[in-house]
Short mmCIF file of C-alpha atoms in Angstrom, two decimals:
data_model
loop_
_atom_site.label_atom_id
_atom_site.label_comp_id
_atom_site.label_asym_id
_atom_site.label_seq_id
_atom_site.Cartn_x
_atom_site.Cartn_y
_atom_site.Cartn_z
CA UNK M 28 -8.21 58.69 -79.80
CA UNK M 29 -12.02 58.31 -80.28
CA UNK M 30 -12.92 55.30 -78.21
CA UNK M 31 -15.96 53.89 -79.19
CA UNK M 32 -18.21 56.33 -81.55
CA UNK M 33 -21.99 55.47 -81.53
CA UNK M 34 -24.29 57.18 -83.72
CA UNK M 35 -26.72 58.56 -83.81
CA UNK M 36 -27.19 60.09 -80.69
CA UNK M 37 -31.29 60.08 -80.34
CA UNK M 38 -33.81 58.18 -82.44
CA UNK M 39 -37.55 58.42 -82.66
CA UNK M 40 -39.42 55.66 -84.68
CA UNK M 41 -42.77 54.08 -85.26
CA UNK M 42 -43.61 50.77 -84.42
CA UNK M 43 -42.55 48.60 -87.14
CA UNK M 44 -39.92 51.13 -88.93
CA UNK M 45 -36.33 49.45 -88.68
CA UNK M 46 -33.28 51.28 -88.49
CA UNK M 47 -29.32 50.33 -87.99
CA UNK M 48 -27.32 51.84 -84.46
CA UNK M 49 -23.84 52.41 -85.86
CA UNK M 50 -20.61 51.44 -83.43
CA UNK M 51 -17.12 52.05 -84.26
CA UNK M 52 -14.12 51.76 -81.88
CA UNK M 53 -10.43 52.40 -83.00
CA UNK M 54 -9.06 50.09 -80.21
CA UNK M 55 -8.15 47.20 -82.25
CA UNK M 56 -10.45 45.54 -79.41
CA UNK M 57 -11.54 41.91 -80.62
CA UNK M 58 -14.39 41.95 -78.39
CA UNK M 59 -17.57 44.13 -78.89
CA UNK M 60 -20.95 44.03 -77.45
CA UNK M 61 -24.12 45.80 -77.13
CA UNK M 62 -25.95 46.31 -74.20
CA UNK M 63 -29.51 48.01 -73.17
CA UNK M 64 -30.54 49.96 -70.41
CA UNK M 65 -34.10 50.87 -69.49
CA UNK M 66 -34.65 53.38 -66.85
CA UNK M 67 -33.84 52.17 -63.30
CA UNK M 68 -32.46 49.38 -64.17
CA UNK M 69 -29.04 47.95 -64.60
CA UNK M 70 -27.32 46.73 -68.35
CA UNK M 71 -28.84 44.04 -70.02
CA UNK M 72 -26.74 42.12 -72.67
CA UNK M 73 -28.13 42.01 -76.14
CA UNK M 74 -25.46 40.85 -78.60
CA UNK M 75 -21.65 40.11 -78.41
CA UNK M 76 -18.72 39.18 -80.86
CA UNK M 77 -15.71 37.88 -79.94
CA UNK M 78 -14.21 38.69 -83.55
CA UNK M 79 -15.02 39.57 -86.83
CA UNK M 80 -17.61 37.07 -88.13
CA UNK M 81 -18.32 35.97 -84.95
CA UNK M 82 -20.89 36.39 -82.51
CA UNK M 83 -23.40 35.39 -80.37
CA UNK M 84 -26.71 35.90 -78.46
CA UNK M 85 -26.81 37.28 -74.90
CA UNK M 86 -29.40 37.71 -72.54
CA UNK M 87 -31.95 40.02 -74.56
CA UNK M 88 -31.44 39.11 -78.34
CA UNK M 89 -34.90 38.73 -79.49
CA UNK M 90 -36.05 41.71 -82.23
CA UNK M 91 -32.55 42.83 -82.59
CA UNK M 92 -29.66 41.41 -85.23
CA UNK M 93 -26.01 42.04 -85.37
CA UNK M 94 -22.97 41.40 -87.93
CA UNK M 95 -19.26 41.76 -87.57
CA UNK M 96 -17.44 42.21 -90.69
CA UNK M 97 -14.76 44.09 -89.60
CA UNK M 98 -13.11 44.25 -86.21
CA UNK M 99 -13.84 48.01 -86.15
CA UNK M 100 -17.88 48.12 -86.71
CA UNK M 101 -20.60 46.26 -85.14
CA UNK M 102 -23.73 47.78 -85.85
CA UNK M 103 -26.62 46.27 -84.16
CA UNK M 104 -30.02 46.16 -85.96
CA UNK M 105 -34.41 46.85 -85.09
CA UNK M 106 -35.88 44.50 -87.83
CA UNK M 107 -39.39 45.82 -86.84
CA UNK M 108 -39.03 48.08 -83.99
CA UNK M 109 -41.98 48.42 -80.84
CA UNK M 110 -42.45 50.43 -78.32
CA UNK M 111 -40.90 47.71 -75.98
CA UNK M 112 -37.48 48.63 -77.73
CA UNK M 113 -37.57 51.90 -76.48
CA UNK M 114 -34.15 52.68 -73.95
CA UNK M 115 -31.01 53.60 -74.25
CA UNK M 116 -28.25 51.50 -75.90
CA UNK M 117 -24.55 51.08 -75.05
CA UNK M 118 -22.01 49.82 -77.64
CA UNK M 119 -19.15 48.82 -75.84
CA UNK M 120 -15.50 47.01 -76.80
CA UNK M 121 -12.93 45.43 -74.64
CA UNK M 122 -9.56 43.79 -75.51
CA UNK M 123 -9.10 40.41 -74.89
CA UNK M 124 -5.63 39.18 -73.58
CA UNK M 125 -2.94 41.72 -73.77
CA UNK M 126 0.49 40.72 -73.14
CA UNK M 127 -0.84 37.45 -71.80
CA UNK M 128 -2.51 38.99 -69.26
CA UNK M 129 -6.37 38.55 -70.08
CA UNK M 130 -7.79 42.28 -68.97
CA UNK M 131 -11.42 42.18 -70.22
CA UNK M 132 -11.98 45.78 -69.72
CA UNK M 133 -14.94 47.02 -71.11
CA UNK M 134 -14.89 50.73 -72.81
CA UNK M 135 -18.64 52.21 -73.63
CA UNK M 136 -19.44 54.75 -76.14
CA UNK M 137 -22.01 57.29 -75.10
CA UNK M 138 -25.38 55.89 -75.97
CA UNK M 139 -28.07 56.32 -78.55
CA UNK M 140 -31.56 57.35 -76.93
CA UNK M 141 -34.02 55.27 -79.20
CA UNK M 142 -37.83 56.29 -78.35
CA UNK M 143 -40.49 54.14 -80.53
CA UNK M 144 -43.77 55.69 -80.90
CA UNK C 22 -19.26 35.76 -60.88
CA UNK C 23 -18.98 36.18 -57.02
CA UNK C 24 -21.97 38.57 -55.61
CA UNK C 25 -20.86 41.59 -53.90
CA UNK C 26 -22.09 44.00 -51.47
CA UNK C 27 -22.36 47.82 -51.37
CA UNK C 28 -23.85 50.69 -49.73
CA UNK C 29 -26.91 52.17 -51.67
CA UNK C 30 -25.72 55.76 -51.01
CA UNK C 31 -22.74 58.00 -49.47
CA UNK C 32 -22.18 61.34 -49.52
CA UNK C 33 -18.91 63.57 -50.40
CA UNK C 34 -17.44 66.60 -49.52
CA UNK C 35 -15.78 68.21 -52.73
CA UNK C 36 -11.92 67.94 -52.17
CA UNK C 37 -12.11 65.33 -49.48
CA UNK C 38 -10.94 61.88 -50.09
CA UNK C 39 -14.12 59.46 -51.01
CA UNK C 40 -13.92 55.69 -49.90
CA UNK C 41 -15.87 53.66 -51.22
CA UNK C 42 -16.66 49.83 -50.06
CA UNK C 43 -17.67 46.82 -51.70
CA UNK C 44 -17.51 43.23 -49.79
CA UNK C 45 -16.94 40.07 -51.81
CA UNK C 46 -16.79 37.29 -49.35
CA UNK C 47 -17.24 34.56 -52.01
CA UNK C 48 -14.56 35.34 -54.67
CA UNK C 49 -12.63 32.53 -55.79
CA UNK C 50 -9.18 32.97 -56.77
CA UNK C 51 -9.20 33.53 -60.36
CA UNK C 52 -11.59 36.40 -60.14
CA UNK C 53 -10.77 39.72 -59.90
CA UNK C 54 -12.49 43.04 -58.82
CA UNK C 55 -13.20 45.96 -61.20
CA UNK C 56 -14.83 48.83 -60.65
CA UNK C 57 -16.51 51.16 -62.98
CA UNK C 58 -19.08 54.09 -62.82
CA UNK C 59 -22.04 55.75 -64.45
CA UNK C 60 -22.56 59.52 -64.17
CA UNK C 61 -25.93 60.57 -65.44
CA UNK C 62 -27.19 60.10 -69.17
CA UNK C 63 -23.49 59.02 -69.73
CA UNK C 64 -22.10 55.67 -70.79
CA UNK C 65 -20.58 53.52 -67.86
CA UNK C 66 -16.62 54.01 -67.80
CA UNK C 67 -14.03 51.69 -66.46
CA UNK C 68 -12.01 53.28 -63.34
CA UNK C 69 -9.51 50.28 -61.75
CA UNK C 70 -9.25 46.70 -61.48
CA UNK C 71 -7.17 45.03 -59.83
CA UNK C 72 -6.76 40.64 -58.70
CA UNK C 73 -4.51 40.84 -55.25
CA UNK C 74 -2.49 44.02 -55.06
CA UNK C 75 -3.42 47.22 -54.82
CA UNK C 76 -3.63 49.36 -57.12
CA UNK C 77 -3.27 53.18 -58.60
CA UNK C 78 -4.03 55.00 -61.42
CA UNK C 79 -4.95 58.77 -62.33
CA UNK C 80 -8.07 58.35 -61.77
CA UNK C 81 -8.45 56.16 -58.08
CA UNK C 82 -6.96 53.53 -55.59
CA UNK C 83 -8.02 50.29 -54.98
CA UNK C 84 -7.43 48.76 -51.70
CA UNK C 85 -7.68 45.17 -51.63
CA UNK C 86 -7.88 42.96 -47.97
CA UNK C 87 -4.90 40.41 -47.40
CA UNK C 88 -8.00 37.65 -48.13
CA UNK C 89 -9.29 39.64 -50.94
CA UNK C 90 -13.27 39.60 -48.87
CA UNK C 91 -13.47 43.10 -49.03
CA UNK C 92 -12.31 46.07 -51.14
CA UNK C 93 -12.49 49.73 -51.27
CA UNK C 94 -12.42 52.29 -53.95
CA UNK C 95 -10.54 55.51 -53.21
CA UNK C 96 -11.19 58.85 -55.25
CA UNK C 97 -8.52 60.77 -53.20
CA UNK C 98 -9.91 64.33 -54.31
CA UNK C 99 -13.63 64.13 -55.10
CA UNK C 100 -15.03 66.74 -57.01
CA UNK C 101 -18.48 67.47 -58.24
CA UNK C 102 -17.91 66.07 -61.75
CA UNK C 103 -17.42 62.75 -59.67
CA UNK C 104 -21.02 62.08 -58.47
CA UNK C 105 -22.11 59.25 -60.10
CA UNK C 106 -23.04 55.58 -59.48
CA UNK C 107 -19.89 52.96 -58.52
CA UNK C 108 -20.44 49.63 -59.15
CA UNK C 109 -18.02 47.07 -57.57
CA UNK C 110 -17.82 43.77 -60.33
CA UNK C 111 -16.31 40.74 -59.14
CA UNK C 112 -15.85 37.97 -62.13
CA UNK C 113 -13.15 36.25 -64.00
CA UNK C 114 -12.30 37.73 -67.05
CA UNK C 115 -14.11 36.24 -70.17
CA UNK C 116 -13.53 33.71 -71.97
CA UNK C 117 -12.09 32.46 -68.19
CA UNK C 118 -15.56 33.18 -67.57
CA UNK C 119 -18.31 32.07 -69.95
CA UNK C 120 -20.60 34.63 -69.16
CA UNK C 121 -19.98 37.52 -71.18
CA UNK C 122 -21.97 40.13 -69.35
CA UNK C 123 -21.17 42.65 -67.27
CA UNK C 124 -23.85 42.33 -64.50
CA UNK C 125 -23.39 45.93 -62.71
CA UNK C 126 -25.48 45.04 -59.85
CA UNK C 127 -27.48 48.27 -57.85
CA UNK C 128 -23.82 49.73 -57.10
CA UNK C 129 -23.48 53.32 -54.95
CA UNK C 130 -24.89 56.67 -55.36
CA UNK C 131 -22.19 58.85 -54.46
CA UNK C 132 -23.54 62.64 -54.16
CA UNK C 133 -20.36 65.02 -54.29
CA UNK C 134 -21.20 68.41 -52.16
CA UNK C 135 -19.48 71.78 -52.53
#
């Protein structure tokens, strides 16, 4: 059982390149979210979904873009990435209710290490 | 989500039992404690939660006061593959809550020694 796969693992751009941070979790989790975390500091809330076709801002959303077509993917997008944008980011899923008993454990994949030059 | 309280550092002897703390004292009563830690470069992972009761799994205890104020974390066997940072989370669980985030807070450096 994988979990929640993020690829890739590290990524160097230049400012104003875009590129796509792939997350896939074999859960069957309907919630999924993505998260950043700069050195020091704690998670900061990007994007979430609450199932496919749906989501929603959180607390950092500007430069970034998300789309959930499937409950399995939710890769998160840098339309024009800056050097700002550079930290590590955690995909992360979490099931919703389970057996009527709402659980809202979150499960994180391993990170992607973006660096923008 | 209620604030909590915890000590910025403990250390560990390697096979002793580790106990960790975390005080609540304003959690309502449809909010429940989690706990979940961060070992270096690695993504945070979920370890126990738990609402009244305690509470066991493979991997810890939790401990919960009679008026659910206070709470500790128990890794009965610590080994050096546990240092990490534990952060105590006190919130409803979404969409109970309609804040989304998980807000991990400074949490506790826990330093495992051989």
């Amino acid at each position: 059982n994988a979990g929640v796969t993020q690829t890739p693992k590290f990524q160097v751009l230049k400012t104003g390149q875009s590129m796509t941070l792939q997350c896939a979790q074999d859960m069957n989790h309907e919630y999924m979210s993505w998260y950043r975390q700069d050195p020091g500091m704690g998670l900061r809330l990007i994007h979430y979904s609450v199932g496919a076709g749906i989501t929603d801002q959180g607390e950092v959303p500007n430069g970034y873009n998300v789309s959930r077509s499937t409950t399995e993917d939710f890769p998160l997008r840098l339309l024009s990435a800056a050097p700002s944008q550079t930290s590590v980011y955690f995909c992360a899923s979490s099931s919703g209710t389970s057996g009527g008993i709402a659980k809202n454990i979150q499960y994180f994949g391993a990170g992607t290490r973006l660096s923008v030059l | 989500d209620a604030k909590t309280t915890q000590p910025p550092s403990m250390d560990c002897a390697e096979g002793r039992a580790a106990n960790l703390p975390c005080n609540h004292s304003t959690i309502s009563g449809n909010e429940y404690v989690y706990w979940y830690r961060q070992i270096h470069s690695q993504g945070p992972q979920y370890i126990i939660h738990g609402l009244k009761n305690n509470e066991t799994n493979e991997m810890a205890s939790l401990i919960i006061t009679e008026d659910r104020k206070s709470s500790t974390l128990i890794l009965p066997h610590a080994t050096l593959r546990d240092t990490a940072v534990y952060y105590c989370i006190v919130r409803a669980p979404f969409p109970r809550s309609n804040d989304y985030k998980l807000s991990f807070g400074a949490g506790t450096t826990v330093t495992v020694r051989a």
